[in-house]
Amino acid sequence: MQTGDGLLGGLGRACYRHRKATLLAWLAGVAVLITLWMRFGAAADNSFTGADPGQTLLNQHFARQSGDSLTLAISSAQPVTAPAVRAQVASALVPFEHAPHVTAVTDPYTTPGHVSRDGHIAYATVQFSVSGNSISSSETSMLMNDATRASGHGVTFSLGGDVVDLAETPYGGPDNGIGVGAAMLVLLIAFGSLLAMGLPVATALFGIGGGLSLIALLGHIFPAPSFSPIVAALIGLGVGVDYALFILTRFRTELHGGREPQEAAVTAMRTAGVSVLTAGTTVVIGMLGLLVLRQSLLNGVAVAAAATVAMTVLGALTLLPALLGFTGTRLGKATILERRRNRREARKGTRGGRSRSERWALFIQKHKVMAALSATAFILLLAAPVLTMKLSFPDESAQARGTMGYASYAAMARGFGPGFDAPLIVAAALPSDGAAADMARVETAVARTPGVAAVTPPVVSRDGQAALLIAYPATGAQDAATNALANTISGQVLPEATAGTGIHAYLTGPNAANVTFSNLIGQRLPWLIASVVGLSMLLLLYVFRSVVIAVKAAVMNLLSITAAYGVLTAVTQWGWGGRLFGFPEPMPVTTWVPVFLFVILFGLSMDYEVFLLSRIRESYLVSGDNAAAVVSGLASTARVITAAAAIMVVVFLSFDLTPDPGVKQVGLGLAVAVLVDATVVRLVLVPAVMEMLGKANWWMPRWLARVMPAPQPSSHQATEPLLKTGNHA
């Protein structure tokens, strides 16, 4: 490290000089991590229930009912009680009775309530002794094939349940490669160079490979759901390519300015590298903000995404300088696109040779008030639908048409109502054998609750210490009334019905767990927002030495997030263009999606904010002219911000090629937020507001300046205003 390089500049110089060793270290390190992943990686955990006393009772006293279950819907053109249909149903149930882990298959003809009122739909319940995580997709596929083979002669068998949904809508798959291809295409269009396209993608893929391996290994401590790897991989791809692109673009700028390749790499690391480290740290802070919710699976998601982003940052700060060492001065040569652009600009001599980005910056400077008002109005218009947002976990009505899961749901909804897909299980601990009679009181109280369509008779365990009953709502799982009903039964009906009886009753099951999860989110969300916003503001305050910059960045990020929420609500819940993005029908926003979007987007929004502000501040420290610094910073970053945003948008839109509705919603929300943030916010609202604030942008109280430690200054500061040099980074 040479004097004045700074920490990141010195790191870049070391990796550049020892490029072969750095590359070999990355190759060996990622290979070791992948090997450990394949041999010792933890299995996914898709349970959001956490500590559930009701489920504990079921496990202890109803072992045969404690595992997962499937519903075999039977739809017949003839009445299902017809002799020929009964014989076909009896034959169809045989393979299910002998399937692995199956403890019982109910007979629809001998079990009360299993035949619809019109007599054309019935169902059998396939009960497992293990959870859905222990049922392989191959086992599920065999059962689905059994149902398909049994269908015919006017009778259709459709299997439905969580494991069926997971088998038909797996997370990830071959569509994931589309994000990589799309990113490469955008880079190639933006820079017209295979080398400039390949380096950011290669750097990001190394980081993602290491990150995904860490996810599987950390899963032993922080269990993560099945969607974590695909979401973490696509987020890592988006930010990884962007971070490498920021450094690569500054490196090319320094080469164009006449610097030697090694010094160009050091300067890029010392300037753009700081922006990458700051932006990446903010994304990690945002993701780890999920830990505030203290929910086990969200903890796993947080750690998974944070680990992947951290690895992509490490790749941009170490592997990329090494790869730049192999390129020499080749990246400094003008590409075909750049030569064409230069010739086009030369022909427009009447405009003083200003680039399109610089002309746009001057336009915003001239019309700053109108630009700020117009941008704010547009964002608020996009955000307006968020006032009607409804949250729920998707049920099988959200499955793609043509799947067996949706066919099962549709048949059961026709025969037994939409609430059949949202059973609420009441598990009760009985103080003595005689207390079983008091369960009739509980059954009556639950049945009389408004919104309950039917209640099964209580079933007492063999040891007489526990009982269970099932309540079926009159509304579907995605209806807000069902959530309200669950809260009413849990918070009012059960405590009143068991008062003085010695019975301890709990509402349990998947749907009750979803409601509990929603309640937890509502209680702890303010703490999540406060912690993420507060820590991010402190980081920006440290880097930019300005209270105004930190506060403004937080407000701008919240505007982008709110706009994304609004568009997501309009598309998924209102159905505006829903089919275009793969949503078969209007549906509520998945409960965990807004929380997940917030922590990701607050960090991602900082990417462009930090990059833009870094160049503005760099110019301001040289010239002391706020107006000129804003124009210079915007003109020099507009093109790369646009390219980086385009990469993220196409990567995140590739989420919508996956079949899972929750992942689709994440992809749509991320794409909208990045698009709004990189265009309306960073290229219009931020520069307009900074123009209006003037030197107040850089205000910091003296007492705070004394308390707040300053970043290590670098002696490699620019020697003239960037506006005059025409640098582009």
XYZ file of C-alpha atoms in Angstrom:
729
model
C 0.000 0.000 0.000
C 1.338 3.425 -0.929
C 0.809 6.536 1.170
C -2.530 8.144 0.357
C -4.090 5.069 -1.191
C -6.451 4.656 1.708
C -7.718 1.282 2.867
C -9.664 0.374 -0.281
C -7.087 1.872 -2.613
C -4.394 -0.188 -0.931
C -6.561 -3.295 -1.140
C -7.116 -2.661 -4.841
C -3.403 -2.174 -5.460
C -2.537 -5.416 -3.640
C -5.149 -7.440 -5.544
C -4.054 -5.863 -8.842
C -0.407 -6.679 -8.260
C -1.098 -10.208 -7.008
C -3.898 -10.904 -9.464
C -3.003 -14.558 -10.083
C -2.913 -15.375 -6.386
C -6.176 -13.480 -5.812
C -7.943 -15.317 -8.629
C -6.669 -18.694 -7.439
C -7.773 -17.899 -3.874
C -11.288 -17.128 -5.098
C -11.439 -20.259 -7.248
C -10.253 -22.455 -4.390
C -12.427 -20.745 -1.788
C -15.646 -20.995 -3.792
C -14.858 -24.619 -4.724
C -14.382 -25.523 -1.046
C -17.609 -23.764 -0.034
C -19.597 -25.506 -2.770
C -18.151 -28.882 -1.733
C -19.128 -28.261 1.897
C -22.574 -27.152 0.733
C -23.143 -30.349 -1.251
C -22.034 -32.574 1.616
C -23.209 -30.765 4.745
C -25.824 -28.220 3.597
C -28.960 -27.881 5.727
C -32.399 -28.735 4.337
C -34.954 -25.976 3.809
C -37.552 -25.271 6.512
C -40.865 -23.812 5.309
C -42.694 -23.631 8.636
C -43.639 -20.122 9.788
C -45.359 -21.382 12.945
C -42.515 -21.020 15.449
C -43.391 -21.999 19.025
C -46.999 -23.265 18.884
C -48.493 -24.891 22.024
C -51.444 -26.179 19.987
C -49.163 -27.986 17.555
C -47.215 -29.378 20.516
C -50.440 -30.881 21.865
C -51.189 -32.473 18.507
C -47.686 -33.918 18.323
C -47.928 -35.390 21.818
C -51.481 -36.756 21.831
C -52.507 -37.075 18.178
C -49.318 -38.389 16.610
C -51.206 -39.832 13.656
C -52.745 -36.409 12.935
C -49.670 -34.297 13.713
C -48.075 -34.626 10.297
C -49.016 -33.022 7.018
C -52.194 -33.962 5.169
C -53.506 -33.878 1.610
C -57.028 -33.559 0.302
C -58.158 -35.894 -2.461
C -61.066 -34.109 -4.119
C -63.535 -36.326 -5.996
C -65.691 -34.668 -8.643
C -68.245 -36.810 -10.443
C -70.763 -36.181 -13.220
C -72.981 -38.825 -11.593
C -73.843 -38.680 -7.888
C -70.824 -39.898 -5.944
C -73.073 -42.381 -4.133
C -73.780 -44.252 -7.379
C -72.497 -47.874 -7.129
C -70.092 -47.514 -10.065
C -68.598 -44.315 -8.612
C -68.278 -45.860 -5.139
C -66.382 -48.797 -6.605
C -64.074 -46.453 -8.546
C -63.403 -44.380 -5.412
C -62.640 -47.470 -3.323
C -60.151 -48.653 -5.934
C -58.557 -45.196 -6.161
C -57.910 -45.001 -2.396
C -55.857 -48.220 -2.259
C -52.530 -46.748 -3.533
C -52.804 -43.878 -1.047
C -53.371 -46.247 1.884
C -50.096 -48.032 1.082
C -48.015 -44.935 0.351
C -44.957 -44.166 2.558
C -45.607 -42.161 5.765
C -49.417 -42.369 5.324
C -51.155 -43.236 8.596
C -54.782 -42.995 7.493
C -57.022 -42.309 4.506
C -60.582 -41.326 5.406
C -63.491 -42.952 3.605
C -65.701 -40.181 2.200
C -68.792 -42.385 2.537
C -68.379 -43.239 6.210
C -66.968 -39.919 7.439
C -69.655 -37.307 8.181
C -69.521 -34.148 6.067
C -67.269 -35.541 3.339
C -69.964 -35.532 0.636
C -71.319 -32.231 -0.698
C -74.984 -31.330 -0.451
C -75.520 -31.712 -4.206
C -73.945 -35.185 -4.046
C -71.484 -34.628 -6.906
C -68.330 -33.783 -4.928
C -66.654 -35.670 -2.093
C -63.211 -35.839 -0.561
C -60.854 -38.101 1.304
C -58.119 -36.908 3.646
C -54.670 -38.459 3.292
C -52.914 -38.142 6.660
C -49.130 -38.372 7.018
C -47.087 -39.082 10.128
C -44.384 -36.601 9.093
C -44.247 -32.920 8.195
C -44.299 -31.691 4.621
C -40.536 -31.085 4.745
C -40.017 -34.853 5.075
C -42.140 -35.724 2.031
C -40.005 -35.693 -1.099
C -41.215 -34.266 -4.377
C -40.862 -37.726 -5.955
C -43.264 -39.216 -3.380
C -45.709 -36.389 -4.025
C -45.437 -36.894 -7.777
C -46.239 -40.603 -7.368
C -49.392 -39.756 -5.407
C -50.415 -37.175 -8.016
C -49.893 -39.782 -10.745
C -52.082 -42.213 -8.779
C -54.851 -39.598 -8.729
C -54.504 -38.990 -12.465
C -54.583 -42.716 -13.303
C -57.689 -43.229 -11.169
C -59.610 -40.493 -13.022
C -61.954 -41.354 -15.861
C -65.535 -42.364 -16.682
C -66.805 -38.963 -15.549
C -64.917 -39.008 -12.237
C -61.929 -36.724 -11.570
C -59.531 -37.146 -8.644
C -57.482 -34.047 -7.712
C -54.874 -33.992 -4.967
C -54.333 -30.739 -3.068
C -52.168 -29.517 -0.209
C -48.928 -27.718 0.587
C -46.634 -30.475 -0.666
C -48.579 -30.648 -3.933
C -48.228 -26.889 -4.372
C -44.495 -27.099 -3.733
C -44.116 -29.974 -6.202
C -46.011 -28.082 -8.911
C -44.518 -24.655 -8.177
C -40.917 -25.302 -7.087
C -38.644 -22.439 -6.147
C -35.931 -21.697 -8.652
C -35.436 -23.821 -11.762
C -34.076 -23.167 -15.240
C -35.748 -19.750 -15.406
C -33.118 -18.434 -12.977
C -30.550 -18.298 -15.791
C -32.694 -15.767 -17.609
C -31.618 -13.115 -15.098
C -27.955 -13.701 -15.940
C -28.633 -13.586 -19.668
C -30.678 -10.408 -19.353
C -27.949 -8.691 -17.333
C -25.338 -9.629 -19.936
C -27.525 -8.289 -22.739
C -28.038 -4.933 -20.987
C -24.301 -4.590 -20.340
C -23.490 -5.440 -23.933
C -25.975 -2.862 -25.238
C -24.743 -0.209 -22.791
C -21.020 -0.649 -23.429
C -20.711 -2.508 -26.731
C -17.842 -4.573 -25.340
C -17.733 -8.261 -24.468
C -14.936 -7.613 -21.987
C -16.831 -4.822 -20.214
C -19.888 -7.074 -20.156
C -18.115 -10.174 -18.889
C -16.175 -8.788 -15.923
C -19.187 -7.575 -13.838
C -21.127 -10.782 -14.522
C -18.153 -13.007 -13.664
C -17.498 -11.090 -10.452
C -21.156 -11.326 -9.424
C -21.334 -15.075 -10.150
C -18.283 -15.773 -7.978
C -19.884 -13.836 -5.129
C -23.235 -15.588 -5.593
C -21.590 -19.015 -5.641
C -19.894 -18.313 -2.334
C -23.028 -16.738 -0.885
C -25.353 -19.623 -1.763
C -22.892 -22.073 -0.242
C -22.850 -20.062 2.974
C -26.677 -20.039 3.028
C -26.814 -23.836 3.078
C -24.135 -24.072 5.765
C -25.618 -21.330 7.941
C -28.994 -23.062 7.609
C -27.993 -25.334 10.503
C -28.070 -22.253 12.744
C -30.580 -20.081 10.879
C -33.094 -22.375 9.097
C -34.311 -20.752 5.887
C -37.360 -21.432 3.688
C -37.141 -22.872 0.193
C -37.425 -19.518 -1.549
C -34.347 -18.084 0.173
C -31.692 -19.310 -2.305
C -33.505 -18.083 -5.424
C -34.325 -14.690 -3.904
C -30.806 -14.303 -2.490
C -29.257 -15.361 -5.818
C -31.239 -12.864 -7.880
C -30.646 -10.040 -5.388
C -26.968 -10.951 -5.353
C -26.905 -10.937 -9.145
C -28.524 -7.515 -9.326
C -26.323 -5.803 -6.760
C -23.202 -7.776 -7.674
C -23.305 -6.707 -11.306
C -24.092 -3.134 -10.298
C -21.245 -2.904 -7.782
C -18.722 -4.281 -10.251
C -20.131 -1.954 -12.904
C -19.600 1.132 -10.719
C -15.933 0.273 -10.185
C -15.377 -0.828 -13.775
C -16.871 2.381 -15.166
C -14.636 4.548 -12.977
C -11.641 2.444 -14.025
C -12.411 3.077 -17.714
C -12.835 6.795 -17.017
C -9.395 6.958 -15.432
C -7.881 5.113 -18.404
C -9.531 7.589 -20.767
C -7.952 10.346 -18.693
C -4.455 8.962 -19.333
C -3.726 7.066 -16.106
C -1.745 3.861 -16.073
C -3.923 0.748 -15.528
C -2.705 0.084 -11.980
C -3.242 3.673 -10.865
C -6.623 3.694 -12.611
C -7.627 0.621 -10.622
C -6.437 2.193 -7.349
C -8.345 5.414 -8.065
C -11.473 3.444 -8.958
C -11.248 1.525 -5.706
C -10.549 4.660 -3.675
C -13.608 6.446 -5.097
C -16.215 4.054 -6.533
C -15.017 1.337 -4.161
C -16.057 3.469 -1.168
C -19.497 3.894 -2.759
C -19.780 0.136 -3.243
C -18.758 -0.611 0.335
C -21.221 1.970 1.690
C -24.079 0.783 -0.518
C -23.408 -2.885 0.202
C -23.235 -2.268 3.939
C -26.591 -0.508 3.763
C -28.155 -3.476 1.953
C -26.760 -5.844 4.591
C -28.077 -3.579 7.370
C -31.478 -3.583 5.702
C -31.594 -7.361 5.400
C -30.396 -7.954 8.945
C -33.168 -5.622 10.087
C -35.439 -8.662 9.733
C -33.795 -10.014 12.884
C -35.795 -7.411 14.812
C -38.953 -9.414 14.096
C -37.507 -12.393 16.011
C -39.190 -14.878 13.660
C -37.055 -17.922 12.952
C -37.599 -18.294 9.211
C -37.322 -14.580 8.505
C -34.073 -14.703 10.432
C -32.967 -17.344 7.941
C -34.023 -15.201 4.976
C -32.191 -12.208 6.431
C -28.950 -14.078 6.980
C -29.177 -15.756 3.559
C -29.600 -12.533 1.596
C -27.095 -10.616 3.733
C -24.457 -13.333 3.267
C -24.922 -13.325 -0.505
C -24.745 -9.527 -0.761
C -21.654 -9.471 1.469
C -19.937 -11.991 -0.793
C -20.743 -9.949 -3.919
C -19.293 -6.840 -2.234
C -16.166 -8.814 -1.330
C -15.925 -9.950 -4.941
C -16.210 -6.386 -6.274
C -13.521 -5.132 -3.869
C -10.996 -7.971 -4.311
C -11.676 -10.184 -7.328
C -12.545 -7.369 -9.728
C -9.255 -5.416 -9.221
C -7.419 -8.681 -9.880
C -9.383 -9.278 -13.092
C -8.705 -5.689 -14.159
C -5.008 -6.493 -13.848
C -5.364 -9.037 -16.647
C -7.039 -6.545 -19.012
C -4.283 -3.912 -19.151
C -5.360 -0.936 -21.269
C -7.918 -2.801 -23.388
C -10.866 -1.386 -21.444
C -9.584 2.119 -22.160
C -10.224 1.764 -25.884
C -13.401 3.352 -27.191
C -16.017 0.811 -28.233
C -17.998 1.019 -31.452
C -20.937 2.528 -29.591
C -18.734 5.134 -27.916
C -17.108 6.123 -31.212
C -20.518 6.559 -32.776
C -21.679 8.623 -29.809
C -18.568 10.802 -29.960
C -19.071 11.438 -33.679
C -22.716 12.295 -33.063
C -21.792 14.728 -30.300
C -19.089 16.274 -32.490
C -21.671 17.025 -35.162
C -23.759 18.882 -32.591
C -21.184 21.601 -32.074
C -23.888 24.220 -31.610
C -24.615 22.766 -28.189
C -21.081 23.322 -26.952
C -20.196 19.637 -27.051
C -22.265 18.891 -23.939
C -23.395 15.329 -23.464
C -27.041 14.378 -23.183
C -26.611 13.730 -19.448
C -25.113 17.171 -18.895
C -27.920 18.849 -20.821
C -30.435 16.988 -18.670
C -28.638 18.095 -15.494
C -28.725 21.723 -16.630
C -32.428 21.384 -17.469
C -33.182 20.142 -13.933
C -31.107 22.989 -12.516
C -33.126 25.537 -14.504
C -36.537 24.047 -13.604
C -35.759 22.662 -10.167
C -39.026 23.633 -8.438
C -41.266 22.269 -11.184
C -39.125 19.123 -11.416
C -39.380 18.469 -7.674
C -43.153 19.039 -7.579
C -43.819 16.916 -10.677
C -41.662 14.033 -9.443
C -43.291 14.081 -6.003
C -46.796 14.139 -7.484
C -45.981 11.228 -9.774
C -44.587 9.112 -6.928
C -47.605 9.843 -4.707
C -49.914 8.861 -7.563
C -48.143 5.509 -7.874
C -48.282 5.050 -4.101
C -52.014 5.810 -3.726
C -53.245 2.167 -4.035
C -51.226 1.206 -0.949
C -54.043 2.661 1.177
C -56.164 -0.358 0.192
C -53.469 -3.031 0.577
C -54.653 -6.315 2.111
C -52.242 -8.942 3.389
C -52.692 -12.707 3.398
C -50.819 -15.880 2.632
C -51.793 -17.225 -0.808
C -53.989 -20.302 -0.902
C -54.472 -22.733 -3.759
C -56.730 -20.254 -5.577
C -53.492 -18.436 -6.452
C -52.032 -21.520 -8.129
C -51.593 -21.485 -11.881
C -54.581 -22.705 -13.850
C -54.108 -26.253 -15.086
C -52.308 -27.456 -11.947
C -53.741 -30.256 -9.842
C -53.564 -28.076 -6.740
C -55.887 -25.509 -8.297
C -58.221 -28.228 -9.608
C -58.517 -29.648 -6.080
C -59.204 -26.192 -4.648
C -61.835 -25.397 -7.290
C -63.670 -28.684 -6.721
C -63.705 -28.284 -2.934
C -64.816 -24.652 -3.175
C -67.742 -25.651 -5.408
C -68.808 -28.451 -3.107
C -68.048 -27.138 0.372
C -67.461 -23.390 0.078
C -64.282 -21.293 -0.022
C -63.656 -21.673 3.707
C -62.843 -25.335 3.363
C -59.339 -24.300 2.305
C -58.881 -22.378 5.569
C -59.591 -24.818 8.429
C -58.971 -23.530 11.948
C -57.910 -26.292 14.343
C -58.688 -26.041 18.062
C -56.381 -28.176 20.206
C -57.203 -28.428 23.896
C -55.405 -29.847 26.934
C -57.889 -31.592 29.240
C -57.245 -31.569 33.008
C -59.033 -34.916 33.547
C -61.092 -37.513 31.744
C -64.304 -35.903 32.939
C -63.366 -32.611 31.340
C -63.995 -34.096 27.887
C -67.688 -33.258 28.328
C -66.789 -29.573 28.610
C -65.516 -29.680 25.023
C -69.155 -29.627 23.929
C -69.290 -26.129 25.386
C -66.248 -25.150 23.341
C -67.779 -26.678 20.207
C -71.018 -24.741 20.700
C -69.212 -21.452 21.322
C -67.067 -21.830 18.216
C -70.030 -22.904 16.050
C -72.049 -19.855 17.134
C -69.238 -17.443 16.225
C -70.261 -15.269 13.250
C -68.279 -16.308 10.200
C -68.030 -20.023 11.073
C -69.690 -22.252 8.477
C -69.233 -25.639 10.182
C -67.524 -27.319 13.123
C -66.511 -30.964 13.407
C -67.375 -32.841 16.623
C -64.558 -32.899 19.203
C -62.199 -35.867 19.040
C -60.564 -36.947 22.304
C -57.120 -38.540 22.296
C -56.686 -42.144 23.365
C -55.098 -41.104 26.652
C -57.971 -38.710 27.361
C -55.625 -35.779 27.967
C -56.333 -33.747 24.850
C -59.052 -33.026 22.311
C -59.331 -31.353 18.937
C -62.005 -29.964 16.670
C -61.919 -28.154 13.330
C -63.838 -24.984 12.433
C -64.418 -24.109 8.779
C -64.860 -20.401 8.018
C -67.512 -19.173 5.613
C -64.816 -17.198 3.789
C -61.607 -18.211 2.015
C -58.073 -18.186 3.355
C -57.232 -14.944 1.511
C -60.284 -13.076 2.817
C -59.598 -10.501 5.540
C -62.711 -11.763 7.339
C -61.005 -15.118 7.890
C -58.080 -13.431 9.636
C -60.510 -11.465 11.802
C -62.388 -14.670 12.636
C -59.181 -16.413 13.728
C -58.304 -13.510 16.007
C -61.824 -13.538 17.476
C -61.786 -17.269 18.209
C -58.285 -17.152 19.680
C -58.668 -13.933 21.674
C -62.293 -14.042 22.820
C -64.258 -17.221 22.099
C -61.828 -19.823 23.447
C -60.908 -17.957 26.670
C -64.610 -17.392 27.486
C -65.662 -20.941 26.592
C -62.951 -22.557 28.735
C -63.203 -20.215 31.734
C -63.588 -22.262 34.923
C -63.281 -25.620 33.148
C -59.562 -26.186 33.530
C -59.280 -26.669 29.775
C -56.474 -24.871 27.951
C -57.507 -24.434 24.310
C -55.334 -23.118 21.494
C -56.040 -22.199 17.900
C -53.506 -23.949 15.690
C -52.881 -25.250 12.201
C -51.384 -23.576 9.115
C -54.061 -20.900 8.757
C -53.977 -19.931 12.412
C -50.183 -19.768 12.164
C -50.488 -17.404 9.201
C -52.726 -15.097 11.230
C -50.300 -15.238 14.167
C -47.478 -14.338 11.808
C -49.467 -11.380 10.467
C -50.107 -10.168 14.025
C -46.398 -10.441 14.839
C -45.491 -8.395 11.768
C -47.937 -5.668 12.752
C -46.545 -5.478 16.293
C -42.841 -5.406 15.430
C -42.821 -3.624 12.071
C -42.321 -0.144 13.612
C -39.178 -1.403 15.357
C -37.928 -2.870 12.097
C -38.438 0.399 10.218
C -36.862 2.458 12.968
C -33.762 0.271 13.241
C -33.108 0.027 9.479
C -33.711 3.737 8.821
C -31.725 4.803 11.884
C -28.644 2.679 11.163
C -28.649 3.649 7.478
C -28.827 7.333 8.353
C -25.901 6.964 10.743
C -23.862 5.288 8.005
C -24.618 8.096 5.525
C -23.918 10.707 8.169
C -20.491 9.143 8.716
C -19.670 8.932 4.997
C -21.027 12.280 3.761
C -20.670 14.409 6.928
C -24.119 15.969 6.440
C -27.330 15.692 8.451
C -29.390 16.970 5.519
C -27.999 14.355 3.129
C -28.754 11.538 5.584
C -32.336 12.685 6.271
C -33.045 13.404 2.607
C -31.775 9.982 1.553
C -34.057 8.254 4.059
C -37.093 10.217 2.861
C -36.317 9.549 -0.815
C -35.913 5.835 -0.134
C -39.240 5.685 1.687
C -40.906 7.390 -1.299
C -39.523 4.744 -3.680
C -40.674 1.927 -1.404
C -44.166 3.387 -1.045
C -44.477 3.704 -4.828
C -43.513 0.034 -5.176
C -46.151 -0.946 -2.610
C -48.771 1.028 -4.519
C -48.010 -0.553 -7.902
C -47.824 -4.014 -6.310
C -51.277 -3.497 -4.776
C -52.764 -2.297 -8.072
C -51.368 -5.258 -10.037
C -51.911 -8.169 -7.628
C -54.915 -7.031 -5.593
C -56.793 -4.876 -8.100
C -55.779 -7.071 -11.028
C -54.445 -4.242 -13.227
C -52.208 -6.065 -15.697
C -51.961 -9.032 -13.353
C -51.963 -11.658 -16.089
C -49.075 -9.861 -17.777
C -46.961 -10.592 -14.694
C -48.249 -14.155 -14.205
C -50.994 -13.607 -11.602
C -54.004 -15.705 -12.683
C -56.522 -13.677 -10.674
C -56.613 -10.767 -8.193
C -55.184 -11.784 -4.828
C -54.018 -10.103 -1.616
C -50.373 -9.191 -1.181
C -48.539 -12.060 0.515
C -48.056 -11.248 4.200
C -44.263 -11.427 4.293
C -43.687 -9.606 0.999
C -44.014 -5.940 2.165
C -41.629 -6.544 5.057
C -39.151 -8.308 2.823
C -39.444 -5.597 0.167
C -38.824 -2.865 2.724
C -35.540 -4.227 4.012
C -34.258 -5.027 0.515
C -35.391 -1.810 -1.125
C -34.157 0.492 1.588
C -30.712 -0.944 1.026
C -30.921 -1.103 -2.771
C -32.145 2.476 -3.004
C -28.943 3.524 -1.328
C -26.908 2.113 -4.228
C -27.787 4.913 -6.620
C -28.080 7.491 -3.841
C -24.551 6.791 -2.617
C -23.084 6.656 -6.108
C -24.726 9.927 -7.155
C -23.932 11.744 -3.898
C -20.340 10.524 -3.916
C -19.696 12.189 -7.258
C -21.550 15.337 -6.211
C -19.571 15.551 -2.981
C -16.312 14.816 -4.802
C -16.984 17.777 -7.101
C -18.179 19.992 -4.246
C -15.012 19.424 -2.226
C -13.027 20.680 -5.217
C -15.140 23.608 -6.390
C -17.176 24.631 -3.331
C -20.011 25.394 -5.782
C -23.120 23.352 -4.897
C -24.956 24.077 -8.166
C -21.981 23.113 -10.312
C -21.370 20.026 -8.173
C -24.959 18.817 -8.607
C -24.787 19.281 -12.382
C -21.402 17.574 -12.538
C -22.435 14.655 -10.343
C -25.669 14.049 -12.238
C -24.041 14.394 -15.659
C -21.238 11.991 -14.767
C -23.438 9.276 -13.217
C -26.698 9.400 -15.203
C -25.580 6.921 -17.846
C -24.157 4.327 -15.478
C -27.127 4.641 -13.091
C -29.464 4.037 -16.013
C -27.503 0.957 -17.114
C -27.271 -0.374 -13.549
C -30.999 0.138 -13.001
C -31.834 -1.603 -16.283
C -29.817 -4.614 -15.119
C -31.641 -4.778 -11.808
C -35.058 -4.325 -13.415
C -34.612 -7.181 -15.886
C -33.098 -9.415 -13.198
C -35.953 -8.766 -10.788
C -38.605 -9.172 -13.475
C -37.210 -12.650 -14.052
C -38.706 -13.452 -10.607
C -42.081 -13.372 -12.356
C -41.095 -16.384 -14.450
C -41.150 -18.508 -11.292
C -44.505 -20.109 -10.437
C -44.718 -19.079 -6.768
C -47.019 -16.034 -6.307
C -45.076 -14.647 -3.337
C -41.788 -14.687 -5.248
C -43.558 -13.098 -8.241
C -44.715 -10.269 -5.982
C -41.197 -9.743 -4.657
C -39.862 -9.515 -8.203
C -42.524 -7.047 -9.326
C -42.074 -4.843 -6.261
C -38.288 -4.777 -6.593
C -38.417 -4.008 -10.326
C -40.889 -1.134 -9.873
C -38.983 0.365 -6.962
C -35.626 0.262 -8.765
C -37.147 1.734 -11.928
C -38.778 4.609 -10.021
C -35.751 5.126 -7.816
C -33.186 5.258 -10.621
C -35.263 7.519 -12.872
C -37.776 9.740 -11.109
C -35.981 9.911 -7.748
C -32.242 9.924 -8.565
C -32.357 11.719 -11.897
C -35.094 14.244 -11.105
C -36.129 14.593 -7.460
C -32.744 14.312 -5.726
C -30.872 16.826 -7.931
C -33.848 19.208 -7.920
C -34.064 19.201 -4.120
C -30.295 19.566 -3.781
C -30.369 22.543 -6.140
C -33.058 24.186 -3.991
C -31.231 23.508 -0.718
C -27.916 24.918 -1.936
C -25.097 24.842 0.599
C -27.560 23.669 3.245
C -27.050 20.206 1.755
C -23.735 19.986 3.553
C -24.864 21.253 6.962
C -23.630 19.466 10.048
C -23.660 20.910 13.598
C -20.222 21.598 14.971
C -20.842 19.567 18.098
C -21.840 16.567 15.986
C -18.808 17.019 13.727
C -16.597 16.838 16.819
C -18.331 13.696 18.105
C -18.750 11.882 14.783
C -15.474 10.275 13.614
C -14.485 11.313 10.100
C -13.544 8.839 7.351
C -9.849 8.579 6.625
C -9.025 11.320 4.102
C -7.263 10.414 0.893
C -4.465 12.446 -0.633
C -5.603 11.461 -4.115
C -8.291 14.125 -4.344
C -9.164 15.535 -7.742
C -7.279 18.672 -8.653
C -9.964 20.384 -10.702
C -13.751 20.447 -10.924
C -15.192 17.336 -12.557
C -17.478 19.483 -14.704
C -14.448 20.796 -16.552
C -12.682 17.492 -16.921
C -15.726 15.774 -18.362
C -15.071 12.580 -16.417
C -17.772 9.930 -16.562
C -18.113 7.320 -13.899
